[in-house]
Amino acid sequence: PYRPDPARKYVSATAWNELVPKLAAARDEIFADLELLQSGSIPGEKDPLDAGFIDLPQRLLTSESQLLSEIETAAAKFREQVDRMLVLGIGGSYMGLRALFEALCHPYHNELPRQLRGNAPRLSFEGENVDNDAQRGLLDLLALSQNPRELADRWGIVVISKSGGTLETAAAFRLFRDALEAFYGAESVEATSLVIPVTGETGRLRSLSQQRGYPTTFPIPDGVGGRFSVLTAVGLFPAAVLGIDIRALLQGAADITERLRTGQPGSDPVLDYVGISHLLERDLGLDIRILSTWGKGLEAVGLWYDQLLAESLGKHERGAMPLTVVNTRDLHSRGQQHQEGKRDRLITNLIVDEPRTAPLTVPAAAAALDQDQLNRLSGKPVPALLAAAIQGTNEAYAEDRRPTADLHLPRKDAYCIGQLLQMFMLATAVEGG
């Protein structure tokens, strides 16, 4: 649920009631845009129309289930063939997967032995920047692999680009393709079978894939912009390789989409999020939106959302400035500014209600070793300490009339993360309408 209190205290009942029909109309417009896209009759002023993400989760789970099964089958095969997956992509072709990886995989995934990774490969990213030292460093790491017949040494590439013309990804693909062909042999089966392109139906990467004969290629559908592509093969294929439950991801997204279709302002998380954010920006000038993630696992979700919001709405000298922080870490760097700086920001707390693992407790120490004075907290669960920090921070903001809102995930699992990502994409589309 999205809980706008105490932010709602800063919005007058009159302003909210006036906005309610506009929110409903904006919601109806994005579903109308979806119908336009499906009909193929897109007016010039709406072209390009990136509404295809709206019903894609439901379509993948039903009428397009063959594609989903193909993704799962290919992912299982790739997982058995390599112990490192190198994903090349930038923007939406990189940030969505990173959000899924950090939210849903073990926080030390790459450092675990294979059996404790669920027999999934390690994950490395490149192609999201032009950084000579970083690319050389990864090539040095890959060069430690000596035996292409040993699973522990084997690696493969997933290259993601709708056009294939993005410099950062294209240059990285050429570098790492050469390294892969040198390792396995340019004419080996692995030189093609261990390269998985995810790309548009046309474009440079599609042409290269056909010429080189890569046997497994997945599409990025028309009508889905890169920043909205996390629940296409862009995110789903590598997520499935990592062992993430992609059907649960899609179900969460489909369910929150259906809820929006019939929801009403005041009880729907998408509409409430858009309405509160819009009114506080319009009426109070709060044009910086802080997504305050509590705990470490959701920082990449925030960075993914930063791009989604900025690229979608930051046009024509308009659009709020998104910023992600991680608490309690950033309370020690940005907290003072948020509480005592300019009154130009709305802080939305992203809170996971239950940890994924059994709660740790603060151990007791002998009295002679209580210099840190933590015995007063001995026996306290770590999640309770975090909850107290959230409550105390919100109270401090409220005392100084700094608006906050809370966005709660019951758990950090694939279903809830699917809901969250789709909620942000839907909210961006509604606000843009």
Coordinates of N, CA, C and O in Angstrom, one line a residue, residues 83-179:
D83 N 29.5 -20.4 -15.8 CA 29.6 -20.0 -14.4 C 29.8 -18.5 -14.3 O 30.0 -18.0 -13.1
R84 N 29.8 -17.8 -15.4 CA 29.7 -16.3 -15.3 C 28.9 -15.8 -16.5 O 29.2 -16.2 -17.6
M85 N 27.9 -15.0 -16.2 CA 27.1 -14.4 -17.2 C 27.5 -12.9 -17.3 O 27.4 -12.2 -16.3
L86 N 28.0 -12.5 -18.5 CA 28.4 -11.1 -18.7 C 27.2 -10.4 -19.5 O 26.9 -10.8 -20.6
V87 N 26.6 -9.5 -18.8 CA 25.5 -8.7 -19.4 C 26.0 -7.4 -19.9 O 26.5 -6.6 -19.1
L88 N 25.8 -7.1 -21.2 CA 26.2 -5.9 -21.8 C 24.9 -5.1 -22.2 O 24.0 -5.6 -22.9
G89 N 24.8 -3.9 -21.7 CA 23.7 -3.0 -21.9 C 23.8 -1.7 -21.2 O 24.7 -1.6 -20.3
I90 N 23.0 -0.8 -21.5 CA 23.0 0.6 -20.9 C 21.6 1.1 -20.7 O 20.7 0.6 -21.4
G91 N 21.4 2.0 -19.8 CA 20.1 2.5 -19.6 C 19.1 1.4 -19.1 O 19.4 0.6 -18.3
G92 N 17.9 1.4 -19.7 CA 17.0 0.4 -19.4 C 17.4 -1.0 -19.7 O 16.9 -1.9 -19.1
S93 N 18.4 -1.2 -20.6 CA 18.9 -2.5 -20.9 C 19.8 -3.0 -19.8 O 20.4 -4.1 -20.0
Y94 N 20.1 -2.2 -18.8 CA 21.1 -2.6 -17.8 C 20.5 -2.4 -16.4 O 20.6 -3.3 -15.5
M95 N 19.8 -1.2 -16.2 CA 19.4 -0.9 -14.9 C 18.3 -1.7 -14.3 O 18.2 -2.0 -13.1
G96 N 17.4 -2.2 -15.2 CA 16.3 -3.0 -14.7 C 16.8 -4.3 -14.1 O 16.4 -4.8 -13.1
L97 N 17.7 -5.0 -14.9 CA 18.3 -6.2 -14.4 C 19.0 -6.0 -13.1 O 19.0 -6.8 -12.2
R98 N 19.8 -4.9 -13.1 CA 20.5 -4.7 -11.8 C 19.6 -4.5 -10.6 O 19.9 -5.0 -9.5
A99 N 18.4 -3.9 -10.9 CA 17.4 -3.7 -9.8 C 17.0 -5.1 -9.3 O 16.8 -5.4 -8.1
L100 N 16.7 -6.0 -10.3 CA 16.2 -7.3 -9.9 C 17.3 -8.1 -9.2 O 17.0 -8.8 -8.2
F101 N 18.5 -8.0 -9.7 CA 19.6 -8.8 -9.1 C 19.8 -8.4 -7.7 O 19.9 -9.2 -6.8
E102 N 19.9 -7.1 -7.4 CA 20.2 -6.6 -6.1 C 19.1 -6.8 -5.1 O 19.3 -7.1 -3.9
A103 N 17.8 -6.8 -5.6 CA 16.7 -6.9 -4.8 C 16.4 -8.4 -4.4 O 15.9 -8.7 -3.3
L104 N 16.7 -9.3 -5.4 CA 16.2 -10.7 -5.2 C 17.2 -11.7 -5.1 O 16.9 -12.9 -4.7
C105 N 18.5 -11.4 -5.4 CA 19.5 -12.4 -5.2 C 20.3 -12.2 -3.9 O 20.1 -11.2 -3.3
H106 N 21.0 -13.2 -3.5 CA 21.8 -13.1 -2.3 C 22.7 -11.9 -2.4 O 23.3 -11.6 -3.5
P107 N 22.9 -11.1 -1.3 CA 23.7 -9.9 -1.4 C 25.2 -10.1 -1.8 O 25.9 -9.2 -2.2
Y108 N 25.6 -11.4 -1.5 CA 27.0 -11.7 -1.9 C 27.0 -12.9 -2.9 O 27.9 -13.7 -2.9
H109 N 26.1 -12.8 -3.8 CA 25.9 -13.8 -4.8 C 27.2 -14.2 -5.5 O 27.5 -15.4 -5.6
N110 N 27.9 -13.3 -6.1 CA 29.1 -13.6 -6.8 C 30.2 -14.3 -6.0 O 31.1 -14.9 -6.6
E111 N 30.2 -14.1 -4.7 CA 31.2 -14.6 -3.9 C 30.9 -16.0 -3.3 O 31.7 -16.7 -2.7
L112 N 29.7 -16.5 -3.5 CA 29.3 -17.8 -3.0 C 29.7 -18.9 -4.0 O 29.9 -18.7 -5.2
P113 N 30.0 -20.1 -3.4 CA 30.2 -21.2 -4.3 C 29.0 -21.5 -5.1 O 27.9 -21.2 -4.7
R114 N 29.1 -22.2 -6.2 CA 28.0 -22.4 -7.2 C 26.8 -23.0 -6.5 O 25.7 -22.6 -6.8
Q115 N 27.0 -24.0 -5.7 CA 25.9 -24.7 -5.1 C 25.1 -23.8 -4.2 O 23.8 -24.0 -4.1
L116 N 25.7 -22.8 -3.6 CA 24.9 -21.9 -2.8 C 24.3 -20.8 -3.6 O 23.6 -20.0 -3.0
R117 N 24.7 -20.7 -4.8 CA 24.0 -19.7 -5.8 C 22.8 -20.4 -6.5 O 22.4 -19.9 -7.5
G118 N 22.4 -21.6 -6.0 CA 21.4 -22.3 -6.7 C 21.8 -22.8 -8.1 O 21.0 -22.9 -9.0
N119 N 23.1 -23.0 -8.2 CA 23.7 -23.4 -9.5 C 23.6 -22.4 -10.6 O 23.7 -22.7 -11.8
A120 N 23.4 -21.1 -10.2 CA 23.3 -20.0 -11.1 C 24.7 -19.4 -11.3 O 25.6 -19.5 -10.4
P121 N 25.0 -18.8 -12.5 CA 26.3 -18.3 -12.7 C 26.5 -17.0 -12.0 O 25.5 -16.3 -11.5
R122 N 27.7 -16.5 -11.8 CA 28.0 -15.2 -11.4 C 27.5 -14.2 -12.4 O 27.3 -14.6 -13.6
L123 N 27.4 -13.0 -12.0 CA 26.9 -11.9 -12.9 C 27.9 -10.8 -13.0 O 28.3 -10.3 -11.9
S124 N 28.3 -10.3 -14.2 CA 29.1 -9.2 -14.4 C 28.4 -8.3 -15.4 O 27.8 -8.7 -16.3
F125 N 28.5 -6.9 -15.2 CA 27.9 -6.0 -16.1 C 29.0 -5.2 -16.8 O 30.1 -4.9 -16.3
E126 N 28.8 -4.9 -18.1 CA 29.6 -4.0 -18.9 C 28.8 -3.4 -20.0 O 27.6 -3.7 -20.1
G127 N 29.4 -2.4 -20.7 CA 28.6 -1.8 -21.8 C 27.7 -0.7 -21.3 O 27.0 -0.2 -22.1
E128 N 27.8 -0.3 -20.0 CA 26.9 0.8 -19.5 C 27.7 2.0 -19.4 O 27.2 3.0 -18.9
N129 N 29.0 2.0 -19.8 CA 29.8 3.2 -19.7 C 31.0 3.0 -20.7 O 31.2 2.0 -21.3
V130 N 31.8 4.1 -20.9 CA 33.0 4.0 -21.6 C 34.1 4.2 -20.6 O 34.5 5.3 -20.3
D131 N 34.6 3.1 -20.1 CA 35.6 3.1 -19.0 C 36.7 2.1 -19.3 O 36.5 0.9 -19.1
N132 N 37.8 2.6 -19.8 CA 38.9 1.7 -20.2 C 39.4 0.8 -19.0 O 39.5 -0.4 -19.2
D133 N 39.5 1.4 -17.8 CA 40.1 0.6 -16.7 C 39.1 -0.5 -16.3 O 39.5 -1.6 -15.9
A134 N 37.8 -0.1 -16.3 CA 36.8 -1.1 -15.8 C 36.8 -2.3 -16.8 O 36.7 -3.5 -16.4
Q135 N 36.8 -2.0 -18.1 CA 36.7 -3.0 -19.1 C 38.0 -3.9 -19.1 O 37.9 -5.1 -19.2
R136 N 39.2 -3.2 -19.0 CA 40.4 -4.0 -18.8 C 40.4 -4.9 -17.6 O 40.8 -6.0 -17.7
G137 N 39.8 -4.4 -16.5 CA 39.8 -5.2 -15.3 C 38.9 -6.4 -15.5 O 39.3 -7.5 -15.0
L138 N 37.8 -6.3 -16.2 CA 37.0 -7.5 -16.4 C 37.6 -8.4 -17.4 O 37.6 -9.6 -17.2
L139 N 38.3 -7.9 -18.4 CA 39.1 -8.8 -19.3 C 40.2 -9.5 -18.6 O 40.4 -10.7 -18.8
D140 N 40.8 -8.8 -17.6 CA 41.8 -9.5 -16.8 C 41.2 -10.6 -16.0 O 41.8 -11.7 -15.9
L141 N 40.0 -10.4 -15.4 CA 39.4 -11.4 -14.7 C 39.0 -12.6 -15.5 O 39.2 -13.8 -15.2
L142 N 38.5 -12.4 -16.7 CA 38.1 -13.4 -17.6 C 39.3 -14.2 -18.1 O 39.2 -15.4 -18.3
A143 N 40.4 -13.5 -18.2 CA 41.6 -14.2 -18.7 C 42.2 -15.2 -17.7 O 43.0 -16.1 -18.0
L144 N 41.7 -15.2 -16.4 CA 42.1 -16.2 -15.4 C 41.5 -17.5 -15.8 O 41.9 -18.6 -15.3
S145 N 40.4 -17.5 -16.6 CA 39.8 -18.8 -17.0 C 40.7 -19.4 -18.1 O 41.0 -18.8 -19.1
Q146 N 41.1 -20.6 -17.8 CA 42.0 -21.3 -18.7 C 41.5 -22.5 -19.5 O 41.9 -22.8 -20.6
N147 N 40.4 -23.1 -18.9 CA 40.0 -24.4 -19.5 C 38.5 -24.2 -19.9 O 37.6 -24.3 -19.1
P148 N 38.2 -24.1 -21.2 CA 36.8 -23.9 -21.7 C 36.0 -25.2 -21.5 O 34.8 -25.1 -21.7
R149 N 36.6 -26.3 -21.1 CA 35.8 -27.5 -20.8 C 35.4 -27.6 -19.4 O 34.6 -28.5 -19.0
E150 N 36.0 -26.8 -18.5 CA 35.6 -26.8 -17.1 C 34.5 -25.8 -16.8 O 34.6 -24.6 -17.2
L151 N 33.4 -26.2 -16.2 CA 32.3 -25.3 -16.0 C 32.7 -24.1 -15.2 O 32.3 -23.0 -15.5
A152 N 33.6 -24.2 -14.2 CA 34.0 -23.1 -13.4 C 34.7 -22.0 -14.2 O 34.8 -20.9 -13.7
D153 N 35.2 -22.4 -15.3 CA 35.9 -21.4 -16.2 C 35.1 -20.8 -17.3 O 35.5 -19.9 -18.0
R154 N 33.9 -21.4 -17.5 CA 33.1 -21.0 -18.7 C 32.3 -19.8 -18.4 O 31.8 -19.6 -17.4
W155 N 32.2 -19.0 -19.5 CA 31.4 -17.8 -19.4 C 30.7 -17.5 -20.7 O 31.1 -18.0 -21.7
G156 N 29.7 -16.7 -20.6 CA 28.9 -16.3 -21.8 C 28.4 -14.9 -21.8 O 28.5 -14.3 -20.7
I157 N 27.9 -14.4 -22.9 CA 27.5 -13.1 -23.0 C 26.0 -13.0 -23.3 O 25.4 -13.7 -24.1
V158 N 25.3 -12.1 -22.6 CA 24.0 -11.6 -23.0 C 24.1 -10.1 -23.4 O 24.5 -9.3 -22.5
V159 N 23.8 -9.8 -24.6 CA 24.0 -8.5 -25.1 C 22.6 -7.9 -25.4 O 21.8 -8.5 -26.1
I160 N 22.3 -6.7 -24.8 CA 21.0 -6.2 -24.9 C 21.1 -4.8 -25.5 O 21.7 -3.9 -24.9
S161 N 20.4 -4.6 -26.6 CA 20.3 -3.3 -27.3 C 19.2 -3.4 -28.3 O 19.2 -4.2 -29.2
K162 N 18.2 -2.5 -28.2 CA 17.1 -2.5 -29.2 C 17.6 -2.2 -30.6 O 17.2 -2.9 -31.5
S163 N 18.5 -1.2 -30.7 CA 18.9 -0.9 -32.1 C 20.3 -1.5 -32.4 O 20.6 -1.8 -33.6
G164 N 21.1 -1.7 -31.4 CA 22.4 -2.2 -31.7 C 23.4 -1.1 -32.0 O 24.6 -1.4 -32.2
G165 N 22.9 0.1 -32.0 CA 23.8 1.2 -32.4 C 24.3 2.1 -31.2 O 25.0 3.1 -31.5
T166 N 23.9 1.7 -30.0 CA 24.4 2.5 -28.8 C 25.9 2.3 -28.6 O 26.3 1.1 -28.5
L167 N 26.7 3.3 -28.6 CA 28.1 3.2 -28.7 C 28.7 2.4 -27.5 O 29.5 1.5 -27.7
E168 N 28.2 2.7 -26.3 CA 28.8 2.0 -25.1 C 28.7 0.5 -25.2 O 29.6 -0.3 -25.0
T169 N 27.4 0.1 -25.6 CA 27.2 -1.4 -25.6 C 27.8 -2.0 -26.8 O 28.4 -3.1 -26.8
A170 N 27.8 -1.3 -28.0 CA 28.3 -1.9 -29.2 C 29.8 -2.1 -29.1 O 30.4 -3.1 -29.5
A171 N 30.5 -1.1 -28.5 CA 32.0 -1.2 -28.4 C 32.3 -2.3 -27.4 O 33.3 -3.1 -27.6
A172 N 31.6 -2.4 -26.3 CA 31.9 -3.4 -25.3 C 31.6 -4.8 -25.9 O 32.4 -5.8 -25.7
F173 N 30.6 -4.9 -26.7 CA 30.3 -6.2 -27.4 C 31.4 -6.7 -28.3 O 31.8 -7.8 -28.3
R174 N 31.9 -5.7 -29.0 CA 33.0 -6.1 -29.9 C 34.2 -6.6 -29.1 O 34.9 -7.6 -29.4
L175 N 34.6 -5.9 -28.0 CA 35.7 -6.3 -27.2 C 35.5 -7.6 -26.6 O 36.4 -8.5 -26.6
F176 N 34.3 -7.8 -26.0 CA 34.1 -9.1 -25.2 C 33.8 -10.2 -26.2 O 34.0 -11.4 -25.8
R177 N 33.2 -9.9 -27.3 CA 33.0 -11.0 -28.3 C 34.4 -11.5 -28.8 O 34.5 -12.7 -28.9
D178 N 35.3 -10.6 -29.0 CA 36.7 -11.1 -29.4 C 37.3 -12.0 -28.3 O 37.9 -13.0 -28.6
A179 N 37.1 -11.6 -27.1 CA 37.6 -12.4 -26.0 C 37.0 -13.7 -25.9 O 37.6 -14.7 -25.6

